[in-house]
Phi, psi and omega in degrees: 000153182293172181268138158273135150238163188178129192301155194287134194090355191254134170286138150228190182259146189284140145319143189287138166337126163218061154248167161233154170222126177293131194061015169227179184219162166288131202241324180168182175263133181248176182256356173221154172280120191094028180275179169280194169287139161224002171207135180283161181286113180082040176277142159299138182226145168242138169281125187260234171237030164224178164285150181225142161256146190249132173240146183284115165276139169285128174233107180334102162299134174225122158256120207217155157246016173202177204285326184288330185274312160330309189270342184266029209209351192225146188201170188280155182246234185251187173271333193260004203189016173345128175290141189228128188233122157275113179260102193243119179245139207263356152331082187288304163287055186282135149305165156291315186306303183310299181327302210269002172267313179300318155302336169281342212283296177324313176319298188299321186274355175296305174314304159304329186270014194058025187056035173238082186180135168228140207256139165212161204227133161244109181274336178339325190256349167287055165336347178243001179272105171280350190208149162264140184260137175336125195040036183286343171233001193311119166060045169288358176074354188300114152277355185200149173209147192228105168276159174272153191286352182288353189294140183226024183180122162246161207283186156294118176073019189299357171207031187291140168057066183219169229254009243257135187264291192222155190208140184243095204268107188303170205283343194261010197259124158255330162252137157246134197283175193285133161072344195309327195235341188317116159105354193290068212286329178280002175296125181245335183220159187207108163282110165266127173267194214256001190275323197309134202236332177192129191246133215267134185319142169070339177346308215238013197296140176061033179249060185322297178297359174322122170245315190265068170272129192253127162244115180285027157232197181266154176329296173307337176278338212258306189283001176273004178267143181280111188235129153265190206298173162080010208219052176283344189291330209271303184299337205251347174286153157316116170237129199246135188245114191305356182231006178180202153217146180251161162069034184156137165303000000 
């Protein structure tokens, strides 16, 4: 990829990854060789006073339709060089029990590997999935997540205590239940749809790094969302609506 130049202090948008690696999927950019992900594709980056090289981080692509296949394809790395995985689930008709089993499976592998592995989960192929059930991925040590466009609801504590930095909630989701993302302390940015009608209590409690909410509706629509107690980190973030910004410039 071509190098880029900009004045010190300028914020640029990183160019989309143009590299490929057979059998692997691009996960993000690190600031050192063998380092962990610091930036997503197309992230903003503020130019410093010296040249910077970013390194592509590759995840081993594990394609599976059930939990048994998932656990058979995962293993831990080392502290210096942890394994990175993108787990793509191909089953279009996932049930609640199957989802919970996959979540438990990933947690089991994370524990066995002493956490020297980072897992991203791609559910985009589950085109008939309407709801993520309660506690499906509670503490599954996920660092990345792609949800299907068919999704309409996210259950109680569905993704509590995971390691996401960024989440995009699909356009058809109407409800995010209580505790859904409680304790996702690495979360910095979330994209919410205009369809959203309610956010349960503590859905974003202890998301202490949450800075930006990209909301696909207007400011008037935002204030109509029923947001229950203990979501101060969400409501106090910079909320970028289609017609302006709440809590910031």
